[in-house]
mmCIF file of C-alpha atoms and ligand atoms in Angstrom:
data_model
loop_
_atom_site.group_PDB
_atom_site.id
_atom_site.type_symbol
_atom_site.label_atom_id
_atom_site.label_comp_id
_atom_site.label_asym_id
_atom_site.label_seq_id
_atom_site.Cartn_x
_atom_site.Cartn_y
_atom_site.Cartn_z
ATOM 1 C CA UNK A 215 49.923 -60.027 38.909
ATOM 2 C CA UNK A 216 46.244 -60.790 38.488
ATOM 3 C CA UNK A 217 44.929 -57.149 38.932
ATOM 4 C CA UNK A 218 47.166 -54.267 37.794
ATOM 5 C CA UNK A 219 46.268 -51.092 38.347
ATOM 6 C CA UNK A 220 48.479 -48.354 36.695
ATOM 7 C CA UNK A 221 48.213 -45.008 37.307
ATOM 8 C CA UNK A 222 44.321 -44.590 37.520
ATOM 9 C CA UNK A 223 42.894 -41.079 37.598
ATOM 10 C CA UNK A 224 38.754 -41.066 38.123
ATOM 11 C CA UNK A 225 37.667 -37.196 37.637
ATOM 12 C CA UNK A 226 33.893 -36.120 38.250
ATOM 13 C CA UNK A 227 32.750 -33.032 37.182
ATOM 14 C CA UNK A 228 31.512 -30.948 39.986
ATOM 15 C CA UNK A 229 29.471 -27.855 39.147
ATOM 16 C CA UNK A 230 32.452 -25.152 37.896
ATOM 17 C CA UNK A 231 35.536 -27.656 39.803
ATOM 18 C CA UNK A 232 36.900 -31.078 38.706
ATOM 19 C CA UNK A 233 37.178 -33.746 41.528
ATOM 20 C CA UNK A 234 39.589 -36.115 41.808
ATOM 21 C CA UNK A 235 38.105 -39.339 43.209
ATOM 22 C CA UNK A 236 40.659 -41.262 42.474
ATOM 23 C CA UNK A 237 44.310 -39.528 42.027
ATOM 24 C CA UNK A 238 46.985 -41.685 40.118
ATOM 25 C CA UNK A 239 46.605 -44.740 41.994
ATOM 26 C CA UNK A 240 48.724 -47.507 41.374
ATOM 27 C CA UNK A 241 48.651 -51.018 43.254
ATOM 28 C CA UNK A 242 48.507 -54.686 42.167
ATOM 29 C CA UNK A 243 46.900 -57.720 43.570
ATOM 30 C CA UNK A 244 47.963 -61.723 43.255
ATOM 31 C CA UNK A 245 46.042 -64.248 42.141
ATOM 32 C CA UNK A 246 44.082 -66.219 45.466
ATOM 33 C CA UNK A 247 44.868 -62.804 47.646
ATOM 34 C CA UNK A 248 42.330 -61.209 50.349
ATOM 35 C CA UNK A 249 43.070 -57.688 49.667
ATOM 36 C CA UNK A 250 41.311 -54.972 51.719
ATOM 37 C CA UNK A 251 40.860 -51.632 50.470
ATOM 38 C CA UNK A 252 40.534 -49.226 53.818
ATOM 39 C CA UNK A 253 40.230 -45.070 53.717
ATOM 40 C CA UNK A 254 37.582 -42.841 55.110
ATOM 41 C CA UNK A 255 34.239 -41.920 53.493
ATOM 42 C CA UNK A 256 34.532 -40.406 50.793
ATOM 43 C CA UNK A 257 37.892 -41.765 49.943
ATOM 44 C CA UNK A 258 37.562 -43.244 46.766
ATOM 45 C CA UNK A 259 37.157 -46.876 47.680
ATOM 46 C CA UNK A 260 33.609 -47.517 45.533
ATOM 47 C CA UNK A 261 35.238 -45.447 42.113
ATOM 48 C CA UNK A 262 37.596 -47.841 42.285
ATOM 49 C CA UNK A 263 35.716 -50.909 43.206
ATOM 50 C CA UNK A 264 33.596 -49.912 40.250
ATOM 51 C CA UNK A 265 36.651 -49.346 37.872
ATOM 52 C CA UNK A 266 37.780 -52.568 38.520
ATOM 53 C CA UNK A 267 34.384 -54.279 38.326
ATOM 54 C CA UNK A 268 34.015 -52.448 35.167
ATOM 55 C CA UNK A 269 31.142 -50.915 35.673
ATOM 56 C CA UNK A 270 32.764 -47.441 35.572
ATOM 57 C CA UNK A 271 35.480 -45.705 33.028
ATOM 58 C CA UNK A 272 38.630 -44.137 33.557
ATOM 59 C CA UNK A 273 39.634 -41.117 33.542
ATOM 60 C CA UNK A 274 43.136 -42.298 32.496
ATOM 61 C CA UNK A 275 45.006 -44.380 33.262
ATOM 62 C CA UNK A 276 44.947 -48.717 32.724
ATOM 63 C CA UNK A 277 42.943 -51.738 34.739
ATOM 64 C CA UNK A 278 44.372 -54.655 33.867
ATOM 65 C CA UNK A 279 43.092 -58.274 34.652
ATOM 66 C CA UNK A 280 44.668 -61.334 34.327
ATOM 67 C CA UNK A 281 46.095 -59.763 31.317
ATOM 68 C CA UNK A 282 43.213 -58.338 30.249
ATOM 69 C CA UNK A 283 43.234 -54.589 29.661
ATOM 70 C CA UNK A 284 39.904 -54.281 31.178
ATOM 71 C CA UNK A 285 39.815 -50.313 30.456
ATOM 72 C CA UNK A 286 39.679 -50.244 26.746
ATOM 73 C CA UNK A 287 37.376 -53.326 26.459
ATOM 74 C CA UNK A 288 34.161 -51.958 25.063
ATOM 75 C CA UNK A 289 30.140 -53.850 24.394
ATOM 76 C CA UNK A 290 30.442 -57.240 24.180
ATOM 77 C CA UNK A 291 33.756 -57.942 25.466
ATOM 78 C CA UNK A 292 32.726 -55.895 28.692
ATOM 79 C CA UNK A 293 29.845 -57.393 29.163
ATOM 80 C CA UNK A 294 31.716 -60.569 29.059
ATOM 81 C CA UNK A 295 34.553 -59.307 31.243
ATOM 82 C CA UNK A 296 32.237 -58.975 33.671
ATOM 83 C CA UNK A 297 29.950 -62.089 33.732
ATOM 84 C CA UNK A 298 32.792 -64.542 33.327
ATOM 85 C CA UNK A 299 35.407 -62.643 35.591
ATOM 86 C CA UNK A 300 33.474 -60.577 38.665
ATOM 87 C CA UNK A 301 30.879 -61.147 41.491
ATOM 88 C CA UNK A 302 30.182 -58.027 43.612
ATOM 89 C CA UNK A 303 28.567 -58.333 46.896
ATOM 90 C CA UNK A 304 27.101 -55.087 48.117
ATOM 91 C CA UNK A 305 27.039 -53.643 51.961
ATOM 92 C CA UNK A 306 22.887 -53.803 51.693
ATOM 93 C CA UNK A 307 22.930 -57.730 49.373
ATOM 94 C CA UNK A 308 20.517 -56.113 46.387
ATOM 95 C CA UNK A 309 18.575 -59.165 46.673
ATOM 96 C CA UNK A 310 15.759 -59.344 44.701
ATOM 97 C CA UNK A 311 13.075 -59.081 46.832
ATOM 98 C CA UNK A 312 9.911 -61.597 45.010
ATOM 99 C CA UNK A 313 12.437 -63.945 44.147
ATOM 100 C CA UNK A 314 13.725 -67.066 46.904
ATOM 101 C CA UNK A 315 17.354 -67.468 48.032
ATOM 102 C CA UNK A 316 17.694 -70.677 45.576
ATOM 103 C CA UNK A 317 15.993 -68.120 42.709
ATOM 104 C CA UNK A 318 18.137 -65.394 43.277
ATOM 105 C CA UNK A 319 21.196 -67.439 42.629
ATOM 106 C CA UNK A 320 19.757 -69.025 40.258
ATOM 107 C CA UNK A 321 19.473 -66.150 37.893
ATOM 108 C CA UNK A 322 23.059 -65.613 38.288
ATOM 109 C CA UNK A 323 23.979 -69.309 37.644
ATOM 110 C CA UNK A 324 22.862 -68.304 34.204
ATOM 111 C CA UNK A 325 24.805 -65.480 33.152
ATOM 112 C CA UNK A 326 28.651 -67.821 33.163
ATOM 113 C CA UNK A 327 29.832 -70.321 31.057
ATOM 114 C CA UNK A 328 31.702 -71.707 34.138
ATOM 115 C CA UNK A 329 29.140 -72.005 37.198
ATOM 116 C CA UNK A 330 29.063 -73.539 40.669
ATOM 117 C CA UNK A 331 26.422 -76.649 41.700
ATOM 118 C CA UNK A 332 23.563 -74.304 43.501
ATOM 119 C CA UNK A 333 22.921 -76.371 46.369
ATOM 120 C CA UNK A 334 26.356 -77.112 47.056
ATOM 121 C CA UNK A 335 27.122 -73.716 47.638
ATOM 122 C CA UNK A 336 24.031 -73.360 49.351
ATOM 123 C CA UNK A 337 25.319 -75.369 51.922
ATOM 124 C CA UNK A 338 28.475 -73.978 51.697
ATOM 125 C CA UNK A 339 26.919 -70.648 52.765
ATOM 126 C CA UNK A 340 25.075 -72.487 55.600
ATOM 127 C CA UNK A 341 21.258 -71.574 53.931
ATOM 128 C CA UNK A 342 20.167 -74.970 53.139
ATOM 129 C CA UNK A 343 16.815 -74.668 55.335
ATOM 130 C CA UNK A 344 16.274 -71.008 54.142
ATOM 131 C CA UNK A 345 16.690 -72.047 50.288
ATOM 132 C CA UNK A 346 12.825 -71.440 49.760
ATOM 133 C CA UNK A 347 12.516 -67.952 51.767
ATOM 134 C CA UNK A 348 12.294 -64.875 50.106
ATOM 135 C CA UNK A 349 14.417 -62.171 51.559
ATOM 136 C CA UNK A 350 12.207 -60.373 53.836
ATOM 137 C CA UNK A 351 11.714 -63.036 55.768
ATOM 138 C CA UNK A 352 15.895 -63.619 56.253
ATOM 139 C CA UNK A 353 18.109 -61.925 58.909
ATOM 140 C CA UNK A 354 20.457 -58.885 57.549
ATOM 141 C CA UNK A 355 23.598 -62.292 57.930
ATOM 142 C CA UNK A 356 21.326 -64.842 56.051
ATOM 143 C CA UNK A 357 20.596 -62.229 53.318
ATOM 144 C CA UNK A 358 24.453 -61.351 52.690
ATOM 145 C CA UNK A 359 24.754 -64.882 52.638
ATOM 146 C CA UNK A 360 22.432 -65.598 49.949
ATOM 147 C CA UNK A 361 23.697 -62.298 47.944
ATOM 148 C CA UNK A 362 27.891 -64.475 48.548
ATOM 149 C CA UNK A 363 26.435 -67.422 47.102
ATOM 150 C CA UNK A 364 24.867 -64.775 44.034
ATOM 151 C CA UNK A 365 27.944 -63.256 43.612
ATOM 152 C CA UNK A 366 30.113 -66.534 43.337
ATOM 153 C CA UNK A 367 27.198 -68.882 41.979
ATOM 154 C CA UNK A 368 29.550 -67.781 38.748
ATOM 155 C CA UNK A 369 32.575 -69.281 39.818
ATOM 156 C CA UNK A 370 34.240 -65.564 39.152
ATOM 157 C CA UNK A 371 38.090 -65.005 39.821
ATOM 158 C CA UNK A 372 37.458 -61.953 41.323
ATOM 159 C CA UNK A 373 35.177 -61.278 43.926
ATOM 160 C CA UNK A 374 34.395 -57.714 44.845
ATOM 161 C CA UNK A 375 32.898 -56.633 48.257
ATOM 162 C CA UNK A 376 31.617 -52.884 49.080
ATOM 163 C CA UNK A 377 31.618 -52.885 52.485
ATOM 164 C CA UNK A 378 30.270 -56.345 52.884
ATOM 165 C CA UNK A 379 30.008 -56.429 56.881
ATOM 166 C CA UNK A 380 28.849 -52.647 57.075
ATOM 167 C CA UNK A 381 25.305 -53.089 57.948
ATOM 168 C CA UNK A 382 25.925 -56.390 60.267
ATOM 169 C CA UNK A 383 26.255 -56.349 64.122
ATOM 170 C CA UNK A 384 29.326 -57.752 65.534
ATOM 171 C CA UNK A 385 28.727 -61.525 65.539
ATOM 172 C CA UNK A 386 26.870 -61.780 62.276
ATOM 173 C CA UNK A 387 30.185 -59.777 60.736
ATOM 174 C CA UNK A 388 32.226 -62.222 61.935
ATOM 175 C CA UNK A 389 30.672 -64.901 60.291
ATOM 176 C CA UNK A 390 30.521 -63.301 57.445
ATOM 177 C CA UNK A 391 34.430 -62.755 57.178
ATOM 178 C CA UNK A 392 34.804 -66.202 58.601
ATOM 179 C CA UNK A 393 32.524 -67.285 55.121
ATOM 180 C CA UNK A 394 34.917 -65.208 53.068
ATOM 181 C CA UNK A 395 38.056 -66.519 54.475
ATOM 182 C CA UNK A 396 36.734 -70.327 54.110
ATOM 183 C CA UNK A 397 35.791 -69.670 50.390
ATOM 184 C CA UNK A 398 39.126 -67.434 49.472
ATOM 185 C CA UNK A 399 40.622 -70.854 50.061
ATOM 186 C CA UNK A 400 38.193 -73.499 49.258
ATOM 187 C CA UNK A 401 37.601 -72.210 45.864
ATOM 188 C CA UNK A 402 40.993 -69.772 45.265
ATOM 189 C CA UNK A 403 38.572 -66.728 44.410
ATOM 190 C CA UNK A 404 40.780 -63.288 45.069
ATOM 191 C CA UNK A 405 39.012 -60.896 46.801
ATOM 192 C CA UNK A 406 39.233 -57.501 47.313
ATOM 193 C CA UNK A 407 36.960 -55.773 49.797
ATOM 194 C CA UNK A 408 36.483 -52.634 50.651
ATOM 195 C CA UNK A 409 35.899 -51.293 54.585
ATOM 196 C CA UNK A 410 36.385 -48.556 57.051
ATOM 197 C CA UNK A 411 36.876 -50.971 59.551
ATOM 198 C CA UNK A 412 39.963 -51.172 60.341
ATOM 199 C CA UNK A 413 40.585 -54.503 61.948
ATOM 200 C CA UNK A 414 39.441 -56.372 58.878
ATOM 201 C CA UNK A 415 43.024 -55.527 57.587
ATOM 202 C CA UNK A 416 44.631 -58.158 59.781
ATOM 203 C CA UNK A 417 42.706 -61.190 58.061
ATOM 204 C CA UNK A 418 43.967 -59.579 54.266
ATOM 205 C CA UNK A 419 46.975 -60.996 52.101
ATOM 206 C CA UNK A 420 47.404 -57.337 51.151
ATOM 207 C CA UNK A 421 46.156 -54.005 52.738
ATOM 208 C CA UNK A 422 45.766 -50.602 50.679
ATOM 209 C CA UNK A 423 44.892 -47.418 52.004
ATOM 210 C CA UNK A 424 43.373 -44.865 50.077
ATOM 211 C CA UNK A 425 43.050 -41.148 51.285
ATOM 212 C CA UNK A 426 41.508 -38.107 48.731
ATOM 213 C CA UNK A 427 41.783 -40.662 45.991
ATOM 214 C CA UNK A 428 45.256 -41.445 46.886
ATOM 215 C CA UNK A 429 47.491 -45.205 47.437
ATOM 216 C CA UNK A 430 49.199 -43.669 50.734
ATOM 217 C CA UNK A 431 49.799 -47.227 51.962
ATOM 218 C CA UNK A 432 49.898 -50.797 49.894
ATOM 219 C CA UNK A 433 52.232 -53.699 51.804
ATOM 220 C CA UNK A 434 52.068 -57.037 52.294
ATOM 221 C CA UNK A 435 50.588 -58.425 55.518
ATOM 222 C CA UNK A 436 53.226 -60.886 57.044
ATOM 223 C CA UNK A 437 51.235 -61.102 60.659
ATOM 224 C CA UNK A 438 48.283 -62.598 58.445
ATOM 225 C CA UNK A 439 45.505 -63.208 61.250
ATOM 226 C CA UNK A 440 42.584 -65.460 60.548
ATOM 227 C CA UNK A 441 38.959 -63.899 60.569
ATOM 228 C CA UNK A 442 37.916 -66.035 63.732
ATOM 229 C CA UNK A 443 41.151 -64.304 65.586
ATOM 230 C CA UNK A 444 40.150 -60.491 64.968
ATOM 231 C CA UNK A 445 37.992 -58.428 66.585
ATOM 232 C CA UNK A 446 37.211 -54.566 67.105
HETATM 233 P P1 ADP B 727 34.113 -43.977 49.288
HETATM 234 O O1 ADP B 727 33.664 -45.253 48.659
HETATM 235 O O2 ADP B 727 35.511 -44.066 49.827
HETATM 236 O O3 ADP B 727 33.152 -43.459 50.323
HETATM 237 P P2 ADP B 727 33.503 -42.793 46.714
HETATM 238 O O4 ADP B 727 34.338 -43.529 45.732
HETATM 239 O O5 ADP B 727 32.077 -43.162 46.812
HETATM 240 O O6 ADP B 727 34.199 -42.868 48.156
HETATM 241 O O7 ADP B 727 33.585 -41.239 46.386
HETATM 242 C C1 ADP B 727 34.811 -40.535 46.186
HETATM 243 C C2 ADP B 727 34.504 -39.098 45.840
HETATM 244 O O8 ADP B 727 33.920 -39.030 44.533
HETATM 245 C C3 ADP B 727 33.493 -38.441 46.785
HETATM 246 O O9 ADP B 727 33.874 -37.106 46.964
HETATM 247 C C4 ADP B 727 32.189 -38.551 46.020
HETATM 248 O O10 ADP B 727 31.315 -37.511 46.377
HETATM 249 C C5 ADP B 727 32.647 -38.434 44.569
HETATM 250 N N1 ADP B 727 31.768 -39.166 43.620
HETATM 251 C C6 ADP B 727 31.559 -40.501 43.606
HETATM 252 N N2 ADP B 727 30.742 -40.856 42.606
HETATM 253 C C7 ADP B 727 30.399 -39.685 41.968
HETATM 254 C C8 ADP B 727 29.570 -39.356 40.834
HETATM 255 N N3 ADP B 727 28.930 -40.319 40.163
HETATM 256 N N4 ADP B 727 29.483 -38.056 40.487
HETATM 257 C C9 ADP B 727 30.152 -37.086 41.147
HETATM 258 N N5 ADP B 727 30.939 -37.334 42.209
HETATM 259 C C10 ADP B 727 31.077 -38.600 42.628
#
């Protein structure tokens, strides 16, 4: 399995009480899956998303990626866990607002040993005539598709969406998921992406629910639909 997650227990302190955001979850993902992660506000879904990104601890509990035990890696080894393995894409793109699209990924291209031609994937994200904007002047659509081509400008393995479509009316979600869909098999990247929509589960390899911090639903989808075929 390419992401292992065994047992994972996320406490916050919370004034006087302890909260669990994420209760002794268990679940694994394959190599080259879509996995969506689905559960209410408040559910869990970003602790998570950020323990496997690495950019938060454990409780207890183990992350493991491709065979890396990703929860007891510490300085340098994180911080090359997580420019050689993960691209996040975030629900409002974090672009960097005095820097172009091309810039932006640019920056990124940087940080990996392994990177992707820019332009190429420029294209690939359908922003070749934008390259030279900054973000302001983008739509919310063309801005998460500059912060994709950020994200994967690494060539990661893993690519880790927080509610990627969540600020996007209908059409320019679609697109989006259509994106995700074409890349998940152009370039083999698993993904795992987080929503409270609902209908985004039918386009997944694997669907997880998560409810007060807890797996109470991780199958297999076998009525895989294709991104162009859902709608809500
Ligand atoms: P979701 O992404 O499903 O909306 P979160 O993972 O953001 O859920 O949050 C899960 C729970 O953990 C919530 O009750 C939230 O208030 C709490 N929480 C998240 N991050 C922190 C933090 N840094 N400090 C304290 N509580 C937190």
């Amino acid at each position: 399995m390419f992401v292992e997650a065994k047992d994972i227990v996320k406490e916050y302190q919370n004034g006087e009480s302890i909260l669990k955001a994420v209760d002794h979850a268990s679940f694994s993902v394959k190599q080259g899956d879509i996995c969506v992660i689905l559960g209410p506000s408040g559910s869990g879904k970003s602790t998570l998303m950020n323990i496997i990104g690495a950019l938060e601890r454990v409780t207890s509990g183990d992350m493991v990626i491709d065979g890396i035990p990703i929860t007891s890696l510490k300085g340098e080894e994180l911080i090359r866990f997580r420019r050689n393995y993960i691209g996040f894409v975030f629900q409002f793109y974090n672009l960097i607002q005095n820097l172009t699209v091309r810039e932006n990924i640019e920056i990124c291209k940087n940080l990996s040993d392994c990177s992707l031609d820019i332009d190429t994937l420029i294209e690939k994200v359908g922003l070749t005539e934008h390259r030279d904007k900054f973000p302001a002047q983008l739509s919310g659509g063309q801005q998460q598709r500059a912060a994709i081509a950020r994200a994967l400008v690494k060539n990661p393995k893993l690519l880790l969406c927080d509610e990627p479509t969540g600020a996007l009316d209908y059409k320019t979600s679609k697109e989006i998921l259509n994106l995700f869909e074409d890349l998940n098999r152009n370039y083999g990247t698993t993904i795992i992406m987080i929503t409270h929509n609902d209908a985004i589960e039918n386009m997944a390899h694997r669907i997880i629910r998560i409810k007060d911090g807890k797996i109470v639903l991780d199958k297999e989808n076998e009525n895989r639909k294709s991104a162009a075929e859902i709608s809500w």
